PDB file of C-alpha atoms in Angstrom:
ATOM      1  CA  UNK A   1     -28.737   9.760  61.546  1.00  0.00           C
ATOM      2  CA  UNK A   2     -26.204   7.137  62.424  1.00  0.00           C
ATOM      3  CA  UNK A   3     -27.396   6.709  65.808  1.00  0.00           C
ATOM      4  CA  UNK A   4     -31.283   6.068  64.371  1.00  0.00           C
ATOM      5  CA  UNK A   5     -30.126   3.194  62.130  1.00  0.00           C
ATOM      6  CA  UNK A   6     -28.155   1.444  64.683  1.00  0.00           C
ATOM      7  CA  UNK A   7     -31.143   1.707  66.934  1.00  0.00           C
ATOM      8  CA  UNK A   8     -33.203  -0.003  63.938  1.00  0.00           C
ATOM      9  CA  UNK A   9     -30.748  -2.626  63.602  1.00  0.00           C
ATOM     10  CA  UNK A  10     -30.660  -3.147  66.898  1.00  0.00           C
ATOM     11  CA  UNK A  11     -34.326  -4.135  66.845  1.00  0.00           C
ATOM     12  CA  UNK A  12     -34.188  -6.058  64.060  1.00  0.00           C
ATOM     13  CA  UNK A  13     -32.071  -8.141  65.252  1.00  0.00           C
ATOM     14  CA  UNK A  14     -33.251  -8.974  68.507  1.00  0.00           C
ATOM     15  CA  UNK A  15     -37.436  -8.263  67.756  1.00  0.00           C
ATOM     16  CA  UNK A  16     -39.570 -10.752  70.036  1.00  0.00           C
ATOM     17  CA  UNK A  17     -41.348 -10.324  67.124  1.00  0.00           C
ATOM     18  CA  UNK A  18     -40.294 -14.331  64.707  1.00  0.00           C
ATOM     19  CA  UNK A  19     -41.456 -12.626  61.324  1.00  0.00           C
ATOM     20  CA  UNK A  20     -39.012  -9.705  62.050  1.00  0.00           C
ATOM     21  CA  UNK A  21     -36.147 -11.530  64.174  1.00  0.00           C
ATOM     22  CA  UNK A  22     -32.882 -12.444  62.255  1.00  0.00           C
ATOM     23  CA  UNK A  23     -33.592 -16.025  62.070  1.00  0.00           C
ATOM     24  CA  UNK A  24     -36.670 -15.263  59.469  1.00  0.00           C
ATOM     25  CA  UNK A  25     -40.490 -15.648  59.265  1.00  0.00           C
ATOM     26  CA  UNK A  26     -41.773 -18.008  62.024  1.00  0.00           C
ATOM     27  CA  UNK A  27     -38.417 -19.563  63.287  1.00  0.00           C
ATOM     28  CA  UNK A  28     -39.991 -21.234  66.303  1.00  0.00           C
ATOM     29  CA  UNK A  29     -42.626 -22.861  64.450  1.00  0.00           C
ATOM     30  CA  UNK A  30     -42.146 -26.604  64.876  1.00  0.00           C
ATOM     31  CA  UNK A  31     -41.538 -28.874  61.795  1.00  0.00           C
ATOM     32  CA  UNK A  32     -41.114 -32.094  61.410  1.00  0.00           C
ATOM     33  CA  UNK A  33     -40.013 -34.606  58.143  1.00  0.00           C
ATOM     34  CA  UNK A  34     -41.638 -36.804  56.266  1.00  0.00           C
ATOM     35  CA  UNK A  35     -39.713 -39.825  54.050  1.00  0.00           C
ATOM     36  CA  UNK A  36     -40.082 -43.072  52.823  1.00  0.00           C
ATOM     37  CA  UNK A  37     -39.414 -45.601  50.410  1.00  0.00           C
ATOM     38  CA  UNK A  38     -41.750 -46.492  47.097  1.00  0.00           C
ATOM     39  CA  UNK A  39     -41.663 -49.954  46.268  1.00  0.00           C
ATOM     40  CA  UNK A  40     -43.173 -52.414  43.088  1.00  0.00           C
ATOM     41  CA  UNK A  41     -45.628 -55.306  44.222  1.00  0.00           C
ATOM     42  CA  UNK A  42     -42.724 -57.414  44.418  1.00  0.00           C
ATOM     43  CA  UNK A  43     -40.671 -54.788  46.893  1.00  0.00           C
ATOM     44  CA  UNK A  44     -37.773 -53.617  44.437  1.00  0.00           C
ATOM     45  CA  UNK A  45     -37.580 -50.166  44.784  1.00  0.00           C
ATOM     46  CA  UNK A  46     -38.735 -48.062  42.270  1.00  0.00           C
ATOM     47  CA  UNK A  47     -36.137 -45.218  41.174  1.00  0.00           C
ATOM     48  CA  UNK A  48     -37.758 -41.762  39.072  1.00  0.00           C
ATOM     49  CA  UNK A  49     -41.352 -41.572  40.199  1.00  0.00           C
ATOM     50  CA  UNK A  50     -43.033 -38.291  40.964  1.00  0.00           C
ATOM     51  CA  UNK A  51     -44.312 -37.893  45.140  1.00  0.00           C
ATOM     52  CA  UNK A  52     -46.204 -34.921  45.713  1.00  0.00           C
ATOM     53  CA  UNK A  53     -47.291 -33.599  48.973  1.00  0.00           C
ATOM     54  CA  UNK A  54     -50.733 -32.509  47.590  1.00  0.00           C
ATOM     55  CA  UNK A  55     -51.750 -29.129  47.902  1.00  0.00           C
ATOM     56  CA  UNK A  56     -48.181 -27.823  48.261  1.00  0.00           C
ATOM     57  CA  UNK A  57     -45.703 -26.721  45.822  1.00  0.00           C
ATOM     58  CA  UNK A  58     -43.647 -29.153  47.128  1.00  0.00           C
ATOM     59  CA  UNK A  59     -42.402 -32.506  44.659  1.00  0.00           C
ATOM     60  CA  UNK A  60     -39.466 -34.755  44.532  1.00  0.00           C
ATOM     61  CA  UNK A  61     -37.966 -38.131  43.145  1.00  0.00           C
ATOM     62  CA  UNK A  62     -37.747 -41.126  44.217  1.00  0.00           C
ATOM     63  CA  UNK A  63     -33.585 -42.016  44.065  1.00  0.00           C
ATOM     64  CA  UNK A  64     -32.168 -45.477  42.389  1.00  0.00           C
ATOM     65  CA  UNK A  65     -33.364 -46.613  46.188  1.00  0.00           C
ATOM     66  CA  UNK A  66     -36.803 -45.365  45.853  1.00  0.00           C
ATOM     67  CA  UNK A  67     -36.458 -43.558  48.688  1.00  0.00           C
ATOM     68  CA  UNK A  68     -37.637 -39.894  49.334  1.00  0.00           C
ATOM     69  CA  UNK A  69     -37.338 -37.445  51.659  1.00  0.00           C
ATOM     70  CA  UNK A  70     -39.645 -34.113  52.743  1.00  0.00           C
ATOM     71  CA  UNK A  71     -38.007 -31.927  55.606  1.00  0.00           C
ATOM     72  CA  UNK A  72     -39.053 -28.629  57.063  1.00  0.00           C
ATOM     73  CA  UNK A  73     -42.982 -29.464  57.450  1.00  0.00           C
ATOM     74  CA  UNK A  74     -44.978 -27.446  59.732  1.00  0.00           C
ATOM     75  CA  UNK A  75     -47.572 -29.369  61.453  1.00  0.00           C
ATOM     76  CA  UNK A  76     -50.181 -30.801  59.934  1.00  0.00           C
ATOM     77  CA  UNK A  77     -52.024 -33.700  57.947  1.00  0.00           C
ATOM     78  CA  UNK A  78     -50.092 -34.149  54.594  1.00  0.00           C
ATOM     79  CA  UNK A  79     -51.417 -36.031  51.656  1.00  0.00           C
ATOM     80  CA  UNK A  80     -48.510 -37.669  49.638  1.00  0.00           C
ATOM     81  CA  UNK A  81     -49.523 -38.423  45.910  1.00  0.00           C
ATOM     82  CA  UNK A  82     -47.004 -40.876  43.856  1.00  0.00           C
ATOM     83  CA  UNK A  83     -47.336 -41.099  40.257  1.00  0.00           C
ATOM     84  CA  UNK A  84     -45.548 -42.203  37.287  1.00  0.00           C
ATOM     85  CA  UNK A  85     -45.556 -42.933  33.539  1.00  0.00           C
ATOM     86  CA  UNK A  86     -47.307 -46.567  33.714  1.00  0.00           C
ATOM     87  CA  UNK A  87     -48.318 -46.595  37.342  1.00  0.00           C
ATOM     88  CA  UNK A  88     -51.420 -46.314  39.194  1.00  0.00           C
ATOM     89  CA  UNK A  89     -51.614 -43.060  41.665  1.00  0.00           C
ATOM     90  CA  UNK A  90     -51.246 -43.817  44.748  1.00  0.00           C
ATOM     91  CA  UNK A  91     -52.371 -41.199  47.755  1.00  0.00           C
ATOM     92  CA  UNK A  92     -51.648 -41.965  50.729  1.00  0.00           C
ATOM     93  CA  UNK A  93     -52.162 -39.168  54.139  1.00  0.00           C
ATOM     94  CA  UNK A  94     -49.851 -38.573  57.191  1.00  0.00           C
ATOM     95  CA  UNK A  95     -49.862 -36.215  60.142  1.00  0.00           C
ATOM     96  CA  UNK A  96     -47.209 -34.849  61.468  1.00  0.00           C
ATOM     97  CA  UNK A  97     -47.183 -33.207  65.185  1.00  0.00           C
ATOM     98  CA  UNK A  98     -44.280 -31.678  67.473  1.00  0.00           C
ATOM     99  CA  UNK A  99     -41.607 -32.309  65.527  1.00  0.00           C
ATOM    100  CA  UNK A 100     -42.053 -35.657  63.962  1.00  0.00           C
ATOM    101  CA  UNK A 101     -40.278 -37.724  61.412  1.00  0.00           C
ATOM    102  CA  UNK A 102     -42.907 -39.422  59.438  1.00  0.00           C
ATOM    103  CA  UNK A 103     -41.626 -42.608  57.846  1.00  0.00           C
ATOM    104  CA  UNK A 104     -43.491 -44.480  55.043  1.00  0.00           C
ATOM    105  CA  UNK A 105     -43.053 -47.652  52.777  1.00  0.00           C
ATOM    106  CA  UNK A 106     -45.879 -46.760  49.512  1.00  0.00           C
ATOM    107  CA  UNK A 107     -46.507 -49.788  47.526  1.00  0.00           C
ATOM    108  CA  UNK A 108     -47.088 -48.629  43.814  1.00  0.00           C
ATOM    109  CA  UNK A 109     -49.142 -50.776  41.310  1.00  0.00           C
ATOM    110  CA  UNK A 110     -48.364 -50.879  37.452  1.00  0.00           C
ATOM    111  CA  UNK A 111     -51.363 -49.827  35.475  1.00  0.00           C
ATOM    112  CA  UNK A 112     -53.114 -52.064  32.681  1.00  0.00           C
ATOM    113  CA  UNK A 113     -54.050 -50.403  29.446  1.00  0.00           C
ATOM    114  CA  UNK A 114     -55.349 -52.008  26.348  1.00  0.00           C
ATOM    115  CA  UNK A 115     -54.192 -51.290  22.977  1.00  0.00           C
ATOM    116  CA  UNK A 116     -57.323 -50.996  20.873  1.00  0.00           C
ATOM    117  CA  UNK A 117     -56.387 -52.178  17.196  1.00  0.00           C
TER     118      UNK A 117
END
């Protein structure tokens, strides 16, 4: 019985096969980053807004810097979405290929809302 299992082990660990090898599903797969910076219309940084990639679980913050940061993307055409409380969405799409580091400076506009008395 011992002598199976080490054979299965064995296998595991060196499969050809990248969803069964021991560095996980799809190690080879290339990925690239994608970061950036959101800014105000007069280029302060703007710290606490929401960027989305859409159609992905995947969401973080801007820091006090307004920067952001995305890594481990497989290829492919991204759609980043920033929002926040008093801010116009903004979507803006990027494409990353072979590895890429995507770099991007979003310009966010303050929405105008009237209070109706």
């Amino acid at each position: 019985m011992r002598r199976y299992l080490s054979i299965i082990l064995v296998f595991f660990f060196i499969s050809p096969f990248p969803s069964l090898g021991a560095d996980g599903p799809a190690s080879g797969a290339a990925s690239g980053a994608l970061n950036g910076y959101v800014l105000d219309r007069d280029g302060q940084p703007v710290e606490g807004v929401t960027v989305t990639l859409k159609s992905t679980v995947r969401q973080v913050m801007t820091s006090p810097t307004g920067y952001f940061k995305f890594q481990q993307l497989p290829n492919g055409r991204y759609t980043v979405v920033v929002t926040g409380v008093g801010l116009n969405t903004l979507e803006q799409t990027a494409d990353i290929t072979d590895k890429q580091v995507i770099s991007l400076t979003l310009t966010i506009t303050e929405s105008v809302q009237e209070l109706q008395a």
